[in-house]
Amino acid sequence: MEQKVFAKLIAQRLGIAENNVAGTLALLEEGCTIPFIARYRKERTGGLDEVKIAAISEQFDKLRELTKRKETIVKTITELEKMTPELQQRIDQTWDATELEDIYLPYRPKRRTRAQVAREQGLEPLAQILLQQRERDPEDAARRFVAGDVSDVATAIKGAQDIIAEMVSEDERSRQQVRGAFRRTAIITSKVVKAKQDTDEAQKYRDYFDWHEPLKRCTSHRLLAMRRGEAEGILRLSIDPVSDEECLERLNRHYVYGHTPCGRLVAEAVEDGYKRLLKPSIETEFSNLSKEQADDEAIRVFAENLRQLLLSAPLGQKRVMGIDPGFRTGCKVVCLDAQGNLLHHEAIFPHPPVNHRMQATVHVQQMIQDYHIEAIAIGNGTASRETRAFVEEVTPQGVNVFVVSEDGASVYSASKVARDEFPDEDVTVRGAVSIGRRLIDPLAELVKIDPKSIGVGQYQHDVDQTKLKQQLDQTVMSCVNAVGVNLNTASQHLLQYVSGLGPALAKNIVDYRKENGAFTSRAQLKKVPRLGPAAFEQCAGFLRIPGAKNPLDNSAVHPESYAIVEQMAKDQSCTVADLIINKEKRQSIQPQRYVTNEVGLPTLTDIMRELEKPGRDPREQIEEFRFADGIETVDDLVEGMELPGIVTNITAFGAFVDIGVHQDGLVHISQLADKYVKDPNQVVKLHQHVRVRVLEVDRRRNRISLSMRNMQ
């Protein structure tokens, strides 16, 4: 029953057909992963993609958390002996977290407030008398309550006003009125802390020293920047409605009935309740809500950047030389085989101050010859351009040279994963290996690094870390399964992201492979310890076995559909392999003939597409790139200059582009195209090769402003 209610609520919130939501929830409850559901259960979800399935899963988790919260609230109110059938019904029917907390607020245990003290002094009846506003002389009414700790009339009236103030602040309608005012007119204001104004660390927040704007127009990156400044003690933030008077006027209409003595006392209590309790509470609520929305946007940007980075074009299985460039400490060089295994490493010193250029030339040429090097990967850090120029000068024709991002390579080289892979090598060797492997297969290498260390985020250390990790893990899993994984060469770390596996089963697969040799069929997976039918169902379609006896084992066709393909081949009087090779035979197939109660046209269409290009890598082909000659430092830049560049990071406010001067420039969102751009990802992609124009160079703050407008 609860699942049915959830399906209806989620369908309404996301605008998705209720039966598709119900089908998705059932699959999630069965333990299916999002990639598996999106790829192999289209009939039950109506063909929902991973984004919509993830949104359903997120809403489902929120509703379950809300259900637990309801149980806690009901238990607390019941124990206070204040539960009524009407209150129970309201709680049962509420599926809005804010509304639920408003209902609970008057009953929620709280610290000993001024109102609580007044109640203990027996002043609640006086508060009710004042609220009714029928007494001509409130002081006469208050005298009846002067006793014990209530020393005089003024104390009695003040205590009664404290009770009214708290009642106003906890009243649902009052909260909704003030909440509405904040929603419509809230202004966020940022002021610099005077004592910090002239410090060096404050200068990066200079734009926010005296800043204000409507909260609903405040972008994610501005809000997170201001909050970081506040956390560092440089800025002070506040969120206020445009008019406190308007809020008070609305509240007084509800509580004050006229210009009577009692009415004036109630008006004073209402103002106190608004300024001391209600307004700060709603301000905190909107502060948290705006932070949550900013977090969601920053996490979305980060996840999209990470997806693009993980799906970067691979060179493929080539023998690669990886170089971690450097000046004083030299360049660490490694030679890798086509599977990324380390064959050899050494250091060369072609640059000042050592300047052993001739010796380095001989060594590089000898390594290329000895290890049959087909391509060279150079990290994009210090001495990158100088190293590339040297390598291209001494490298024979036919060996392509690529510059790859080395963000996170140092993190990987010091990690447990790297130590386990190369226990006898130092961090410099591991870092160079990572650079080389990123050229062969960026996805397989980058999954070993904490995404937050890869350098494609926006305020990633300021957002909700639990939510960030969940989203990034989901993105990594999505990318790994979209590409597919070679069962016989994949590392344990890569395998753990395959649908249905995880660290333990990934280790078992690698151990089984070491003991028994390469897998020859997907069916062999069933012999891996602890890999049961459920895990096999989830993972099998995403694992590839090149050269397998059954060609479907190297495709995205799930083993559960092999019988369908075999029947197709039989009907065409050929083998499955012939069906893959022969386009005419595939075109003769009528998918509708193979529809059953379990298998519909969406799955059959996917099967036909896969037979056309079995195991096709969805990633693009890699392209070489070269920076402009003679432009190597910020001092070489001139306004108006047009240059080639590589997009290194995409944020909500624009894109950062590497133009080869050791400092990325910013193409603001307004400069990305000749038309209005709502989302930078609509115009540029990570690692895209672009042409930019230099708009401004701020050497003091080391900032470069670029434009892509009016560029061919």
Short mmCIF file of C-alpha atoms in Angstrom, two decimals, residues 417-687:
data_model
loop_
_atom_site.label_atom_id
_atom_site.label_comp_id
_atom_site.label_asym_id
_atom_site.label_seq_id
_atom_site.Cartn_x
_atom_site.Cartn_y
_atom_site.Cartn_z
CA VAL A 417 45.54 1.44 -4.91
CA ALA A 418 48.86 2.62 -6.36
CA ARG A 419 50.87 1.02 -3.54
CA ASP A 420 49.10 -2.28 -4.14
CA GLU A 421 49.79 -2.05 -7.89
CA PHE A 422 53.41 -0.94 -7.57
CA PRO A 423 54.68 -1.79 -4.07
CA ASP A 424 58.34 -1.53 -5.15
CA GLU A 425 58.12 1.79 -7.02
CA ASP A 426 58.15 5.34 -5.66
CA VAL A 427 55.43 7.95 -6.14
CA THR A 428 57.12 9.57 -9.16
CA VAL A 429 57.04 6.32 -11.12
CA ARG A 430 53.40 5.67 -10.17
CA GLY A 431 52.45 9.20 -11.26
CA ALA A 432 54.09 8.76 -14.67
CA VAL A 433 52.35 5.39 -15.10
CA SER A 434 49.02 7.08 -14.38
CA ILE A 435 49.74 9.72 -17.05
CA GLY A 436 50.54 7.05 -19.63
CA ARG A 437 47.49 4.95 -18.78
CA ARG A 438 45.20 7.98 -19.05
CA LEU A 439 46.10 8.12 -22.73
CA ILE A 440 45.38 4.40 -23.28
CA ASP A 441 42.07 4.42 -21.40
CA PRO A 442 41.10 7.48 -19.31
CA LEU A 443 38.10 5.73 -17.74
CA ALA A 444 40.02 2.71 -16.47
CA GLU A 445 42.65 4.94 -14.86
CA LEU A 446 40.54 7.79 -13.51
CA VAL A 447 38.18 5.49 -11.57
CA LYS A 448 41.11 4.85 -9.22
CA ILE A 449 41.15 8.50 -8.10
CA ASP A 450 38.77 10.26 -5.74
CA PRO A 451 36.71 12.41 -8.16
CA LYS A 452 37.17 15.45 -5.90
CA SER A 453 40.90 15.33 -6.69
CA ILE A 454 40.51 15.34 -10.47
CA GLY A 455 40.02 19.10 -10.66
CA VAL A 456 36.74 19.44 -12.56
CA GLY A 457 34.48 20.60 -9.73
CA GLN A 458 33.02 23.88 -8.51
CA TYR A 459 33.20 24.48 -4.73
CA GLN A 460 33.26 20.69 -4.27
CA HIS A 461 34.63 20.98 -0.74
CA ASP A 462 31.81 23.34 0.32
CA VAL A 463 28.83 21.20 -0.70
CA ASP A 464 27.07 18.36 1.13
CA GLN A 465 29.78 15.70 1.06
CA THR A 466 27.43 12.72 1.45
CA LYS A 467 25.25 13.88 -1.43
CA LEU A 468 28.32 14.69 -3.53
CA LYS A 469 29.85 11.24 -3.02
CA GLN A 470 26.58 9.53 -3.82
CA GLN A 471 26.15 11.49 -7.06
CA LEU A 472 29.76 11.04 -8.16
CA ASP A 473 29.75 7.30 -7.41
CA GLN A 474 26.56 7.03 -9.44
CA THR A 475 28.20 8.96 -12.30
CA VAL A 476 31.26 6.71 -12.27
CA MET A 477 29.07 3.59 -12.30
CA SER A 478 27.00 5.02 -15.14
CA CYS A 479 30.10 5.75 -17.26
CA VAL A 480 31.75 2.39 -16.59
CA ASN A 481 28.62 0.50 -17.57
CA ALA A 482 27.95 2.71 -20.60
CA VAL A 483 31.37 1.80 -22.02
CA GLY A 484 31.48 -1.82 -20.84
CA VAL A 485 34.44 -3.58 -19.23
CA ASN A 486 36.89 -6.14 -20.62
CA LEU A 487 36.49 -9.03 -18.19
CA ASN A 488 40.01 -10.32 -18.80
CA THR A 489 42.00 -7.08 -18.47
CA ALA A 490 39.97 -4.86 -16.12
CA SER A 491 41.51 -4.01 -12.76
CA GLN A 492 39.75 -4.82 -9.52
CA HIS A 493 39.10 -1.11 -9.06
CA LEU A 494 37.35 -0.82 -12.43
CA LEU A 495 35.35 -4.01 -11.95
CA GLN A 496 33.90 -2.82 -8.65
CA TYR A 497 31.88 -0.18 -10.52
CA VAL A 498 30.23 -2.74 -12.80
CA SER A 499 26.52 -3.15 -12.08
CA GLY A 500 25.91 -5.73 -9.35
CA LEU A 501 29.54 -6.29 -8.33
CA GLY A 502 31.23 -4.04 -5.76
CA PRO A 503 34.69 -4.42 -4.15
CA ALA A 504 34.33 -7.97 -2.77
CA LEU A 505 33.05 -9.61 -5.97
CA ALA A 506 35.52 -7.58 -8.08
CA LYS A 507 38.37 -9.03 -6.00
CA ASN A 508 36.94 -12.53 -6.35
CA ILE A 509 36.81 -12.14 -10.14
CA VAL A 510 40.45 -11.00 -10.29
CA ASP A 511 41.52 -13.85 -7.97
CA TYR A 512 39.63 -16.39 -10.08
CA ARG A 513 41.26 -14.98 -13.23
CA LYS A 514 44.73 -15.35 -11.69
CA GLU A 515 44.08 -18.95 -10.66
CA ASN A 516 42.21 -20.19 -13.74
CA GLY A 517 43.40 -17.97 -16.57
CA ALA A 518 41.33 -15.75 -18.86
CA PHE A 519 37.57 -16.09 -18.99
CA THR A 520 36.37 -17.74 -22.19
CA SER A 521 32.64 -17.13 -21.64
CA ARG A 522 30.31 -15.04 -19.49
CA ALA A 523 28.83 -18.25 -18.13
CA GLN A 524 32.15 -18.87 -16.34
CA LEU A 525 31.30 -15.97 -14.03
CA LYS A 526 28.91 -18.31 -12.23
CA LYS A 527 31.96 -20.24 -10.99
CA VAL A 528 33.38 -17.15 -9.23
CA PRO A 529 32.96 -17.54 -5.45
CA ARG A 530 29.92 -15.71 -4.03
CA LEU A 531 28.81 -14.47 -7.48
CA GLY A 532 25.24 -15.76 -7.40
CA PRO A 533 22.38 -15.59 -9.91
CA ALA A 534 21.28 -12.09 -8.86
CA ALA A 535 24.79 -10.60 -9.26
CA PHE A 536 25.24 -12.45 -12.57
CA GLU A 537 21.99 -11.00 -13.89
CA GLN A 538 23.07 -7.47 -12.96
CA CYS A 539 26.67 -7.59 -14.23
CA ALA A 540 26.84 -9.99 -17.19
CA GLY A 541 25.59 -7.59 -19.88
CA PHE A 542 28.24 -4.99 -19.02
CA LEU A 543 31.24 -7.35 -19.14
CA ARG A 544 32.99 -8.05 -22.46
CA ILE A 545 35.14 -11.00 -23.57
CA PRO A 546 36.93 -10.17 -26.85
CA GLY A 547 37.58 -13.29 -28.90
CA ALA A 548 35.03 -15.39 -27.00
CA LYS A 549 33.63 -18.48 -28.75
CA ASN A 550 30.17 -16.91 -28.55
CA PRO A 551 30.44 -13.47 -30.20
CA LEU A 552 27.55 -12.22 -28.04
CA ASP A 553 29.91 -12.46 -25.04
CA ASN A 554 31.69 -9.43 -26.49
CA SER A 555 28.51 -7.41 -26.90
CA ALA A 556 25.94 -5.57 -24.79
CA VAL A 557 23.36 -8.29 -25.50
CA HIS A 558 22.41 -9.79 -22.13
CA PRO A 559 22.79 -13.59 -21.73
CA GLU A 560 19.07 -13.74 -20.95
CA SER A 561 18.47 -12.71 -24.59
CA TYR A 562 20.94 -15.09 -26.24
CA ALA A 563 18.13 -17.53 -27.08
CA ILE A 564 16.30 -14.78 -29.00
CA VAL A 565 19.38 -14.00 -31.11
CA GLU A 566 20.00 -17.70 -31.70
CA GLN A 567 16.41 -18.06 -32.89
CA MET A 568 16.90 -15.08 -35.21
CA ALA A 569 20.02 -16.72 -36.65
CA LYS A 570 18.22 -20.05 -37.04
CA ASP A 571 15.35 -18.34 -38.86
CA GLN A 572 17.90 -16.80 -41.25
CA SER A 573 19.62 -20.21 -41.68
CA CYS A 574 22.95 -18.94 -40.37
CA THR A 575 25.08 -18.72 -37.24
CA VAL A 576 25.07 -15.83 -34.77
CA ALA A 577 28.48 -14.81 -36.07
CA ASP A 578 27.10 -14.72 -39.64
CA LEU A 579 24.22 -12.57 -38.44
CA ILE A 580 26.69 -10.01 -37.05
CA ILE A 581 28.77 -9.97 -40.24
CA ASN A 582 25.95 -10.06 -42.80
CA LYS A 583 24.00 -6.80 -43.02
CA GLU A 584 21.43 -8.24 -45.44
CA LYS A 585 20.49 -11.03 -43.07
CA ARG A 586 20.05 -8.54 -40.21
CA GLN A 587 17.84 -6.36 -42.37
CA SER A 588 15.65 -9.37 -43.16
CA ILE A 589 14.77 -9.77 -39.49
CA GLN A 590 11.36 -8.51 -38.36
CA PRO A 591 11.76 -7.76 -34.62
CA GLN A 592 7.98 -7.80 -34.06
CA ARG A 593 7.99 -11.58 -34.63
CA TYR A 594 10.06 -12.09 -31.47
CA VAL A 595 7.92 -10.06 -29.05
CA THR A 596 6.81 -12.07 -26.00
CA ASN A 597 5.18 -11.26 -22.67
CA GLU A 598 8.66 -10.65 -21.19
CA VAL A 599 10.49 -9.15 -24.17
CA GLY A 600 9.12 -6.14 -26.01
CA LEU A 601 10.20 -3.97 -28.93
CA PRO A 602 12.49 -1.70 -26.83
CA THR A 603 14.73 -4.67 -25.91
CA LEU A 604 14.55 -6.13 -29.43
CA THR A 605 15.51 -2.75 -30.93
CA ASP A 606 18.54 -2.60 -28.62
CA ILE A 607 19.51 -6.13 -29.65
CA MET A 608 19.34 -5.27 -33.35
CA ARG A 609 21.41 -2.12 -32.78
CA GLU A 610 24.02 -4.13 -30.87
CA LEU A 611 24.25 -6.83 -33.56
CA GLU A 612 25.12 -4.08 -36.02
CA LYS A 613 28.14 -2.93 -33.95
CA PRO A 614 28.74 -5.43 -31.14
CA GLY A 615 30.74 -4.06 -28.21
CA ARG A 616 31.02 -0.63 -29.82
CA ASP A 617 32.84 1.89 -27.64
CA PRO A 618 30.59 4.97 -27.32
CA ARG A 619 33.57 7.27 -26.79
CA GLU A 620 34.90 9.56 -29.51
CA GLN A 621 38.23 9.27 -31.30
CA ILE A 622 41.20 11.03 -29.73
CA GLU A 623 42.60 14.14 -31.43
CA GLU A 624 46.01 15.77 -31.18
CA PHE A 625 46.26 19.38 -29.98
CA ARG A 626 48.92 22.07 -30.08
CA PHE A 627 49.13 25.42 -28.26
CA ALA A 628 50.15 28.59 -30.13
CA ASP A 629 53.90 28.90 -30.64
CA GLY A 630 55.60 31.65 -28.67
CA ILE A 631 52.78 32.07 -26.14
CA GLU A 632 54.13 30.46 -22.98
CA THR A 633 53.51 32.85 -20.06
CA VAL A 634 50.87 35.39 -19.02
CA ASP A 635 53.30 38.16 -20.02
CA ASP A 636 53.11 36.94 -23.65
CA LEU A 637 49.37 37.66 -23.80
CA VAL A 638 47.97 40.74 -25.54
CA GLU A 639 44.34 41.82 -25.51
CA GLY A 640 42.62 40.88 -28.79
CA MET A 641 44.97 37.94 -29.42
CA GLU A 642 43.24 34.80 -30.80
CA LEU A 643 44.54 31.46 -29.53
CA PRO A 644 43.76 27.74 -29.52
CA GLY A 645 42.85 26.23 -26.14
CA ILE A 646 41.50 23.18 -24.32
CA VAL A 647 38.46 23.33 -22.03
CA THR A 648 39.68 22.14 -18.62
CA ASN A 649 36.69 22.83 -16.39
CA ILE A 650 33.05 23.83 -16.81
CA THR A 651 31.12 25.71 -14.13
CA ALA A 652 27.69 27.28 -13.90
CA PHE A 653 29.22 30.67 -14.75
CA GLY A 654 31.40 29.68 -17.70
CA ALA A 655 34.31 27.53 -18.83
CA PHE A 656 38.02 27.54 -17.97
CA VAL A 657 40.36 27.14 -20.92
CA ASP A 658 44.04 26.19 -20.93
CA ILE A 659 45.87 28.33 -23.51
CA GLY A 660 49.34 27.13 -22.55
CA VAL A 661 50.48 29.87 -20.15
CA HIS A 662 50.29 27.88 -16.89
CA GLN A 663 47.13 29.74 -15.86
CA ASP A 664 43.69 28.84 -17.21
CA GLY A 665 41.56 31.67 -18.57
CA LEU A 666 37.83 32.09 -17.95
CA VAL A 667 35.29 32.32 -20.73
CA HIS A 668 32.35 33.81 -18.86
CA ILE A 669 28.95 32.35 -19.77
CA SER A 670 28.10 35.64 -21.50
CA GLN A 671 31.16 35.20 -23.77
CA LEU A 672 30.62 31.56 -24.76
CA ALA A 673 28.52 32.18 -27.87
CA ASP A 674 26.86 34.85 -30.00
CA LYS A 675 23.51 33.89 -28.47
CA TYR A 676 22.11 33.63 -24.94
CA VAL A 677 23.52 30.60 -23.10
CA LYS A 678 21.64 29.15 -20.14
CA ASP A 679 23.98 26.22 -19.46
CA PRO A 680 27.66 26.22 -20.55
CA ASN A 681 27.41 22.47 -21.22
CA GLN A 682 25.13 23.31 -24.15
CA VAL A 683 28.07 25.01 -25.87
CA VAL A 684 31.30 23.35 -24.69
CA LYS A 685 32.48 19.97 -23.45
CA LEU A 686 35.40 19.04 -21.24
CA HIS A 687 38.69 18.68 -23.16
#
